[in-house]
Amino acid sequence: MKLLLSVFVIMLFVLGVDSVTCAADIHKAAKEGLLQEIKTILLNGENVDALDKHDMTPLYYAAANGRKEVCEFLISQGADLNAGREIGFTPLVGALNSRTKEGVEIFKLLVNQGADTGINVGGYTLLHQAVYSCHDESVRGIAEFLISAGAEINAKGYEDKTPLHMVGCLELGEMLISKGADIEARNEEGQTPLFVASSNNNADLCQLLISKGADVNAKDNRGWTPLRQAHDQCVSTQETRICEILQNHGGIK
């Protein structure tokens, strides 16, 4: 304990009490949207890209908390739009995860200012993440923006999943397909998006994929069809609609 206290005292001596305090304060101010406080801290010499103990910058926290005005100011002061790329948490990721209306606007702001949309988090692109969480209105807005902006529709993510394997809502499924999503893309298990939609009991998405020509009798690496995949689930949950849809379109086990 004495050793830790000694180290802390040395840090204060080397860095100065004000430097340590400012580094903490600017991140807190960014989270809370305290623009005037941020301006004061920067005037006192703090780095606009100061890192906290999690290696996050003020811009990340402002984006993650829907603080658009703060984001605009930090960007005007030269904040690094792609800071945190090494750990998978750039300001764009923060905006995506903010789950706020302002987060959508911040996401667009960052992209329009040159932020790299090619960031990969846990094996997934931003589009993978956005379409997966699309039941949240703000995230759906980001997904729509990414698709319209030309994001790679058929990008392979973790386990070779494409965005169409991960999409959770009908509207974005339609949008992905209209932009060229491969309805027969195979993941690591050899499964097409129809397998995943049927496993997730997503009847609307199953109907959409079939209407667009998805092979109802495609076989995965085990030799299973979507109906074979869905059958046990239909029996155990008594949710028979998926099985009925597949059977009505010629699906076999």
CSV table of N, CA and C in Angstrom, one decimal, residues 46-173:
chain,number,residue,atom,x,y,z
A,46,GLU,N,-5.0,21.0,-21.9
A,46,GLU,CA,-5.2,19.6,-22.0
A,46,GLU,C,-5.3,19.2,-23.5
A,47,ASN,N,-4.8,18.0,-23.8
A,47,ASN,CA,-4.9,17.4,-25.1
A,47,ASN,C,-6.3,17.0,-25.5
A,48,VAL,N,-6.7,17.5,-26.7
A,48,VAL,CA,-8.1,17.1,-27.2
A,48,VAL,C,-8.3,15.6,-27.3
A,49,ASP,N,-7.2,14.9,-27.5
A,49,ASP,CA,-7.3,13.4,-27.6
A,49,ASP,C,-6.7,12.7,-26.4
A,50,ALA,N,-6.8,13.4,-25.2
A,50,ALA,CA,-6.4,12.8,-24.0
A,50,ALA,C,-7.1,11.4,-23.8
A,51,LEU,N,-6.3,10.4,-23.3
A,51,LEU,CA,-6.8,9.1,-23.1
A,51,LEU,C,-7.1,8.9,-21.6
A,52,ASP,N,-8.2,8.2,-21.3
A,52,ASP,CA,-8.5,7.9,-19.9
A,52,ASP,C,-7.9,6.5,-19.7
A,53,LYS,N,-8.3,5.9,-18.5
A,53,LYS,CA,-7.7,4.6,-18.2
A,53,LYS,C,-8.2,3.5,-19.1
A,54,HIS,N,-9.2,3.7,-19.8
A,54,HIS,CA,-9.7,2.7,-20.8
A,54,HIS,C,-9.2,3.0,-22.2
A,55,ASP,N,-8.3,4.0,-22.3
A,55,ASP,CA,-7.8,4.4,-23.6
A,55,ASP,C,-8.9,5.0,-24.5
A,56,MET,N,-9.8,5.6,-23.9
A,56,MET,CA,-10.9,6.3,-24.7
A,56,MET,C,-10.7,7.8,-24.7
A,57,THR,N,-11.0,8.5,-25.8
A,57,THR,CA,-10.9,9.9,-25.9
A,57,THR,C,-12.2,10.6,-25.5
A,58,PRO,N,-12.1,11.9,-25.3
A,58,PRO,CA,-13.3,12.7,-25.1
A,58,PRO,C,-14.3,12.6,-26.2
A,59,LEU,N,-13.8,12.5,-27.5
A,59,LEU,CA,-14.8,12.4,-28.6
A,59,LEU,C,-15.6,11.1,-28.5
A,60,TYR,N,-14.9,10.1,-28.1
A,60,TYR,CA,-15.6,8.8,-28.0
A,60,TYR,C,-16.8,9.0,-27.0
A,61,TYR,N,-16.5,9.5,-25.8
A,61,TYR,CA,-17.5,9.7,-24.8
A,61,TYR,C,-18.7,10.6,-25.2
A,62,ALA,N,-18.3,11.7,-25.9
A,62,ALA,CA,-19.3,12.6,-26.4
A,62,ALA,C,-20.2,11.9,-27.4
A,63,ALA,N,-19.6,11.1,-28.3
A,63,ALA,CA,-20.4,10.4,-29.3
A,63,ALA,C,-21.3,9.3,-28.6
A,64,ALA,N,-20.7,8.6,-27.7
A,64,ALA,CA,-21.5,7.5,-27.0
A,64,ALA,C,-22.6,8.0,-26.1
A,65,ASN,N,-22.6,9.3,-25.8
A,65,ASN,CA,-23.6,9.8,-24.9
A,65,ASN,C,-24.5,10.8,-25.7
A,66,GLY,N,-24.4,10.8,-27.0
A,66,GLY,CA,-25.3,11.7,-27.8
A,66,GLY,C,-25.1,13.2,-27.7
A,67,ARG,N,-23.8,13.6,-27.4
A,67,ARG,CA,-23.5,15.0,-27.2
A,67,ARG,C,-23.0,15.6,-28.5
A,68,LYS,N,-24.0,15.9,-29.4
A,68,LYS,CA,-23.6,16.4,-30.7
A,68,LYS,C,-22.8,17.7,-30.7
A,69,GLU,N,-23.2,18.7,-29.9
A,69,GLU,CA,-22.6,20.0,-29.9
A,69,GLU,C,-21.1,19.8,-29.4
A,70,VAL,N,-20.9,18.9,-28.4
A,70,VAL,CA,-19.6,18.7,-28.0
A,70,VAL,C,-18.7,18.0,-29.0
A,71,CYS,N,-19.3,17.1,-29.7
A,71,CYS,CA,-18.6,16.4,-30.8
A,71,CYS,C,-18.2,17.4,-31.9
A,72,GLU,N,-19.1,18.3,-32.3
A,72,GLU,CA,-18.8,19.3,-33.3
A,72,GLU,C,-17.6,20.1,-32.8
A,73,PHE,N,-17.6,20.5,-31.6
A,73,PHE,CA,-16.5,21.4,-31.1
A,73,PHE,C,-15.2,20.6,-31.1
A,74,LEU,N,-15.2,19.4,-30.5
A,74,LEU,CA,-14.0,18.6,-30.5
A,74,LEU,C,-13.4,18.3,-31.8
A,75,ILE,N,-14.3,18.1,-32.8
A,75,ILE,CA,-13.8,17.9,-34.2
A,75,ILE,C,-13.2,19.2,-34.7
A,76,SER,N,-13.8,20.3,-34.4
A,76,SER,CA,-13.2,21.6,-34.8
A,76,SER,C,-11.9,21.9,-34.2
A,77,GLN,N,-11.6,21.2,-33.1
A,77,GLN,CA,-10.3,21.4,-32.4
A,77,GLN,C,-9.3,20.3,-32.8
A,78,GLY,N,-9.7,19.5,-33.9
A,78,GLY,CA,-8.7,18.6,-34.4
A,78,GLY,C,-8.7,17.2,-33.8
A,79,ALA,N,-9.8,16.9,-33.1
A,79,ALA,CA,-9.9,15.5,-32.4
A,79,ALA,C,-9.8,14.4,-33.5
A,80,ASP,N,-9.1,13.4,-33.1
A,80,ASP,CA,-8.8,12.2,-34.0
A,80,ASP,C,-10.1,11.4,-34.1
A,81,LEU,N,-10.6,11.4,-35.4
A,81,LEU,CA,-11.9,10.8,-35.6
A,81,LEU,C,-11.9,9.3,-35.5
A,82,ASN,N,-10.6,8.7,-35.6
A,82,ASN,CA,-10.5,7.3,-35.6
A,82,ASN,C,-9.7,6.7,-34.4
A,83,ALA,N,-9.6,7.6,-33.4
A,83,ALA,CA,-8.9,7.2,-32.2
A,83,ALA,C,-9.6,6.0,-31.6
A,84,GLY,N,-8.9,5.0,-31.1
A,84,GLY,CA,-9.5,3.8,-30.5
A,84,GLY,C,-9.6,2.6,-31.4
A,85,ARG,N,-9.1,2.8,-32.7
A,85,ARG,CA,-9.2,1.8,-33.7
A,85,ARG,C,-8.6,0.5,-33.2
A,86,GLU,N,-7.4,0.6,-32.5
A,86,GLU,CA,-6.7,-0.6,-32.1
A,86,GLU,C,-7.5,-1.4,-31.1
A,87,ILE,N,-8.4,-0.8,-30.3
A,87,ILE,CA,-9.2,-1.6,-29.4
A,87,ILE,C,-10.6,-1.8,-29.8
A,88,GLY,N,-10.9,-1.3,-31.0
A,88,GLY,CA,-12.3,-1.5,-31.6
A,88,GLY,C,-13.3,-0.6,-31.1
A,89,PHE,N,-12.9,0.6,-30.5
A,89,PHE,CA,-13.9,1.5,-30.0
A,89,PHE,C,-13.6,2.9,-30.4
A,90,THR,N,-13.9,3.2,-31.7
A,90,THR,CA,-13.7,4.5,-32.2
A,90,THR,C,-15.0,5.4,-31.9
A,91,PRO,N,-15.0,6.7,-32.1
A,91,PRO,CA,-16.2,7.5,-31.9
A,91,PRO,C,-17.4,7.0,-32.7
A,92,LEU,N,-17.1,6.4,-33.9
A,92,LEU,CA,-18.3,5.8,-34.7
A,92,LEU,C,-18.9,4.7,-33.9
A,93,VAL,N,-18.2,3.9,-33.3
A,93,VAL,CA,-18.7,2.8,-32.5
A,93,VAL,C,-19.5,3.3,-31.3
A,94,GLY,N,-19.0,4.4,-30.7
A,94,GLY,CA,-19.7,5.1,-29.6
A,94,GLY,C,-21.0,5.6,-30.1
A,95,ALA,N,-21.0,6.2,-31.2
A,95,ALA,CA,-22.3,6.8,-31.7
A,95,ALA,C,-23.3,5.7,-32.0
A,96,LEU,N,-22.8,4.6,-32.6
A,96,LEU,CA,-23.7,3.4,-32.9
A,96,LEU,C,-24.3,2.9,-31.6
A,97,ASN,N,-23.5,2.8,-30.6
A,97,ASN,CA,-24.0,2.2,-29.3
A,97,ASN,C,-24.7,3.2,-28.4
A,98,SER,N,-24.8,4.4,-28.8
A,98,SER,CA,-25.5,5.4,-28.0
A,98,SER,C,-27.0,5.2,-27.8
A,99,ARG,N,-27.6,4.6,-28.8
A,99,ARG,CA,-29.0,4.3,-28.8
A,99,ARG,C,-29.8,5.6,-28.6
A,100,THR,N,-29.4,6.6,-29.2
A,100,THR,CA,-30.1,7.9,-29.1
A,100,THR,C,-30.3,8.5,-30.5
A,101,LYS,N,-31.3,9.3,-30.6
A,101,LYS,CA,-31.6,10.0,-31.9
A,101,LYS,C,-30.4,10.9,-32.3
A,102,GLU,N,-29.8,11.5,-31.3
A,102,GLU,CA,-28.6,12.3,-31.6
A,102,GLU,C,-27.4,11.4,-32.1
A,103,GLY,N,-27.4,10.2,-31.6
A,103,GLY,CA,-26.3,9.3,-32.0
A,103,GLY,C,-26.3,9.1,-33.6
A,104,VAL,N,-27.5,9.1,-34.2
A,104,VAL,CA,-27.6,8.9,-35.6
A,104,VAL,C,-26.9,10.2,-36.3
A,105,GLU,N,-27.3,11.3,-35.8
A,105,GLU,CA,-26.7,12.6,-36.4
A,105,GLU,C,-25.2,12.7,-36.1
A,106,ILE,N,-24.8,12.2,-35.0
A,106,ILE,CA,-23.3,12.2,-34.7
A,106,ILE,C,-22.6,11.2,-35.6
A,107,PHE,N,-23.2,10.1,-35.8
A,107,PHE,CA,-22.6,9.1,-36.7
A,107,PHE,C,-22.4,9.7,-38.1
A,108,LYS,N,-23.5,10.3,-38.6
A,108,LYS,CA,-23.4,10.9,-39.9
A,108,LYS,C,-22.4,12.0,-40.0
A,109,LEU,N,-22.3,12.8,-38.9
A,109,LEU,CA,-21.3,13.9,-38.8
A,109,LEU,C,-19.9,13.3,-38.9
A,110,LEU,N,-19.6,12.3,-38.1
A,110,LEU,CA,-18.3,11.7,-38.1
A,110,LEU,C,-17.9,11.2,-39.5
A,111,VAL,N,-18.9,10.5,-40.1
A,111,VAL,CA,-18.6,9.9,-41.5
A,111,VAL,C,-18.3,11.0,-42.5
A,112,ASN,N,-19.2,12.1,-42.4
A,112,ASN,CA,-19.0,13.2,-43.3
A,112,ASN,C,-17.7,14.0,-43.1
A,113,GLN,N,-17.2,13.8,-41.9
A,113,GLN,CA,-15.9,14.5,-41.6
A,113,GLN,C,-14.7,13.6,-41.9
A,114,GLY,N,-15.0,12.4,-42.3
A,114,GLY,CA,-13.9,11.5,-42.8
A,114,GLY,C,-13.6,10.3,-41.9
A,115,ALA,N,-14.5,10.0,-40.9
A,115,ALA,CA,-14.2,8.8,-40.0
A,115,ALA,C,-14.3,7.6,-40.8
A,116,ASP,N,-13.4,6.6,-40.5
A,116,ASP,CA,-13.3,5.4,-41.2
A,116,ASP,C,-14.4,4.4,-40.8
A,117,THR,N,-15.2,4.1,-41.8
A,117,THR,CA,-16.4,3.2,-41.5
A,117,THR,C,-15.9,1.7,-41.6
A,118,GLY,N,-14.6,1.5,-41.9
A,118,GLY,CA,-14.2,0.1,-42.1
A,118,GLY,C,-13.7,-0.6,-40.8
A,119,ILE,N,-14.0,0.1,-39.6
A,119,ILE,CA,-13.6,-0.5,-38.3
A,119,ILE,C,-14.3,-1.8,-38.1
A,120,ASN,N,-13.6,-2.7,-37.6
A,120,ASN,CA,-14.0,-4.1,-37.3
A,120,ASN,C,-14.0,-4.4,-35.8
A,121,VAL,N,-15.1,-4.7,-35.3
A,121,VAL,CA,-15.2,-5.0,-33.8
A,121,VAL,C,-15.7,-6.4,-33.6
A,122,GLY,N,-14.8,-7.2,-33.0
A,122,GLY,CA,-15.1,-8.6,-32.7
A,122,GLY,C,-15.4,-9.4,-33.9
A,123,GLY,N,-14.8,-9.0,-35.0
A,123,GLY,CA,-15.0,-9.8,-36.2
A,123,GLY,C,-16.2,-9.3,-37.1
A,124,TYR,N,-16.8,-8.2,-36.6
A,124,TYR,CA,-18.0,-7.7,-37.4
A,124,TYR,C,-17.8,-6.2,-37.8
A,125,THR,N,-18.3,-5.9,-39.0
A,125,THR,CA,-18.3,-4.5,-39.4
A,125,THR,C,-19.4,-3.7,-38.7
A,126,LEU,N,-19.3,-2.4,-38.9
A,126,LEU,CA,-20.4,-1.6,-38.4
A,126,LEU,C,-21.8,-1.9,-38.9
A,127,LEU,N,-21.8,-2.3,-40.2
A,127,LEU,CA,-23.1,-2.7,-40.7
A,127,LEU,C,-23.6,-4.0,-40.1
A,128,HIS,N,-22.8,-5.0,-39.9
A,128,HIS,CA,-23.2,-6.2,-39.2
A,128,HIS,C,-23.8,-5.8,-37.8
A,129,GLN,N,-23.1,-4.9,-37.1
A,129,GLN,CA,-23.6,-4.6,-35.8
A,129,GLN,C,-25.0,-3.8,-35.8
A,130,ALA,N,-25.1,-2.9,-36.8
A,130,ALA,CA,-26.3,-2.1,-36.9
A,130,ALA,C,-27.5,-2.9,-37.3
A,131,VAL,N,-27.3,-3.8,-38.3
A,131,VAL,CA,-28.5,-4.6,-38.7
A,131,VAL,C,-28.9,-5.6,-37.7
A,132,TYR,N,-28.0,-6.1,-36.9
A,132,TYR,CA,-28.3,-7.0,-35.8
A,132,TYR,C,-29.2,-6.4,-34.7
A,133,SER,N,-28.9,-5.1,-34.5
A,133,SER,CA,-29.6,-4.4,-33.4
A,133,SER,C,-30.7,-3.4,-34.0
A,134,CYS,N,-31.2,-3.8,-35.1
A,134,CYS,CA,-32.1,-2.8,-35.9
A,134,CYS,C,-33.4,-2.6,-35.3
A,135,HIS,N,-33.8,-3.3,-34.2
A,135,HIS,CA,-35.1,-3.1,-33.6
A,135,HIS,C,-35.1,-1.8,-32.8
A,136,ASP,N,-33.9,-1.3,-32.5
A,136,ASP,CA,-33.7,0.0,-31.9
A,136,ASP,C,-33.8,1.1,-33.0
A,137,GLU,N,-34.7,2.0,-32.9
A,137,GLU,CA,-34.9,3.0,-34.0
A,137,GLU,C,-33.7,3.7,-34.4
A,138,SER,N,-32.9,4.2,-33.4
A,138,SER,CA,-31.7,4.9,-33.7
A,138,SER,C,-30.6,4.1,-34.5
A,139,VAL,N,-30.5,2.8,-34.1
A,139,VAL,CA,-29.5,2.0,-34.7
A,139,VAL,C,-30.0,1.6,-36.1
A,140,ARG,N,-31.3,1.5,-36.3
A,140,ARG,CA,-31.9,1.2,-37.6
A,140,ARG,C,-31.5,2.4,-38.6
A,141,GLY,N,-31.6,3.6,-38.0
A,141,GLY,CA,-31.3,4.8,-38.8
A,141,GLY,C,-29.8,4.8,-39.3
A,142,ILE,N,-28.9,4.3,-38.4
A,142,ILE,CA,-27.5,4.2,-38.8
A,142,ILE,C,-27.3,3.1,-39.8
A,143,ALA,N,-28.0,2.0,-39.7
A,143,ALA,CA,-27.9,0.9,-40.7
A,143,ALA,C,-28.4,1.4,-42.0
A,144,GLU,N,-29.5,2.1,-42.1
A,144,GLU,CA,-30.0,2.7,-43.3
A,144,GLU,C,-29.0,3.6,-43.9
A,145,PHE,N,-28.4,4.4,-43.1
A,145,PHE,CA,-27.3,5.4,-43.6
A,145,PHE,C,-26.1,4.7,-44.2
A,146,LEU,N,-25.7,3.6,-43.5
A,146,LEU,CA,-24.5,2.9,-44.0
A,146,LEU,C,-24.8,2.2,-45.3
A,147,ILE,N,-26.0,1.6,-45.4
A,147,ILE,CA,-26.4,0.9,-46.7
A,147,ILE,C,-26.4,1.9,-47.8
A,148,SER,N,-27.1,3.1,-47.5
A,148,SER,CA,-27.2,4.1,-48.6
A,148,SER,C,-25.9,4.7,-48.9
A,149,ALA,N,-24.9,4.7,-48.0
A,149,ALA,CA,-23.6,5.3,-48.2
A,149,ALA,C,-22.6,4.3,-48.9
A,150,GLY,N,-23.1,3.1,-49.2
A,150,GLY,CA,-22.3,2.2,-49.9
A,150,GLY,C,-21.5,1.2,-49.1
A,151,ALA,N,-21.9,0.9,-47.9
A,151,ALA,CA,-21.2,-0.1,-47.1
A,151,ALA,C,-21.2,-1.4,-47.8
A,152,GLU,N,-20.1,-2.2,-47.5
A,152,GLU,CA,-20.0,-3.5,-48.2
A,152,GLU,C,-21.1,-4.4,-47.7
A,153,ILE,N,-22.1,-4.7,-48.6
A,153,ILE,CA,-23.3,-5.4,-48.3
A,153,ILE,C,-23.0,-6.9,-48.0
A,154,ASN,N,-22.1,-7.4,-48.7
A,154,ASN,CA,-21.8,-8.9,-48.5
A,154,ASN,C,-20.5,-9.1,-47.7
A,155,ALA,N,-20.1,-8.2,-46.9
A,155,ALA,CA,-18.9,-8.4,-46.1
A,155,ALA,C,-19.0,-9.6,-45.2
A,156,LYS,N,-18.0,-10.4,-45.1
A,156,LYS,CA,-18.0,-11.6,-44.3
A,156,LYS,C,-17.4,-11.2,-42.9
A,157,GLY,N,-18.2,-11.5,-41.9
A,157,GLY,CA,-17.7,-11.2,-40.5
A,157,GLY,C,-17.4,-12.5,-39.8
A,158,TYR,N,-17.5,-12.5,-38.5
A,158,TYR,CA,-17.1,-13.7,-37.7
A,158,TYR,C,-18.0,-14.9,-38.1
A,159,GLU,N,-17.4,-16.0,-38.2
A,159,GLU,CA,-18.0,-17.2,-38.7
A,159,GLU,C,-18.6,-17.1,-40.1
A,160,ASP,N,-18.0,-16.2,-40.9
A,160,ASP,CA,-18.4,-15.9,-42.3
A,160,ASP,C,-19.8,-15.5,-42.4
A,161,LYS,N,-20.4,-14.8,-41.4
A,161,LYS,CA,-21.7,-14.3,-41.5
A,161,LYS,C,-21.7,-13.0,-42.3
A,162,THR,N,-22.7,-12.8,-43.2
A,162,THR,CA,-22.9,-11.5,-43.8
A,162,THR,C,-23.9,-10.7,-43.1
A,163,PRO,N,-24.1,-9.5,-43.4
A,163,PRO,CA,-25.2,-8.7,-42.7
A,163,PRO,C,-26.5,-9.3,-42.9
A,164,LEU,N,-26.8,-10.0,-44.0
A,164,LEU,CA,-28.1,-10.6,-44.2
A,164,LEU,C,-28.3,-11.8,-43.3
A,165,HIS,N,-27.2,-12.4,-42.9
A,165,HIS,CA,-27.4,-13.5,-41.9
A,165,HIS,C,-27.8,-12.9,-40.5
A,166,MET,N,-27.4,-11.7,-40.3
A,166,MET,CA,-27.6,-11.1,-38.9
A,166,MET,C,-28.8,-10.2,-38.8
A,167,VAL,N,-29.4,-9.8,-39.9
A,167,VAL,CA,-30.4,-8.7,-39.9
A,167,VAL,C,-31.6,-9.2,-39.1
A,168,GLY,N,-32.2,-8.3,-38.3
A,168,GLY,CA,-33.2,-8.7,-37.4
A,168,GLY,C,-34.6,-8.2,-37.8
A,169,CYS,N,-34.7,-7.3,-38.8
A,169,CYS,CA,-36.0,-6.7,-39.1
A,169,CYS,C,-36.2,-6.7,-40.6
A,170,LEU,N,-37.5,-6.8,-41.0
A,170,LEU,CA,-37.9,-7.0,-42.4
A,170,LEU,C,-37.4,-5.8,-43.2
A,171,GLU,N,-37.6,-4.6,-42.8
A,171,GLU,CA,-37.3,-3.4,-43.6
A,171,GLU,C,-35.8,-3.4,-44.0
A,172,LEU,N,-35.0,-3.7,-43.1
A,172,LEU,CA,-33.5,-3.7,-43.5
A,172,LEU,C,-33.2,-4.9,-44.3
A,173,GLY,N,-33.9,-6.0,-44.1
A,173,GLY,CA,-33.7,-7.2,-45.0
A,173,GLY,C,-34.0,-6.8,-46.4
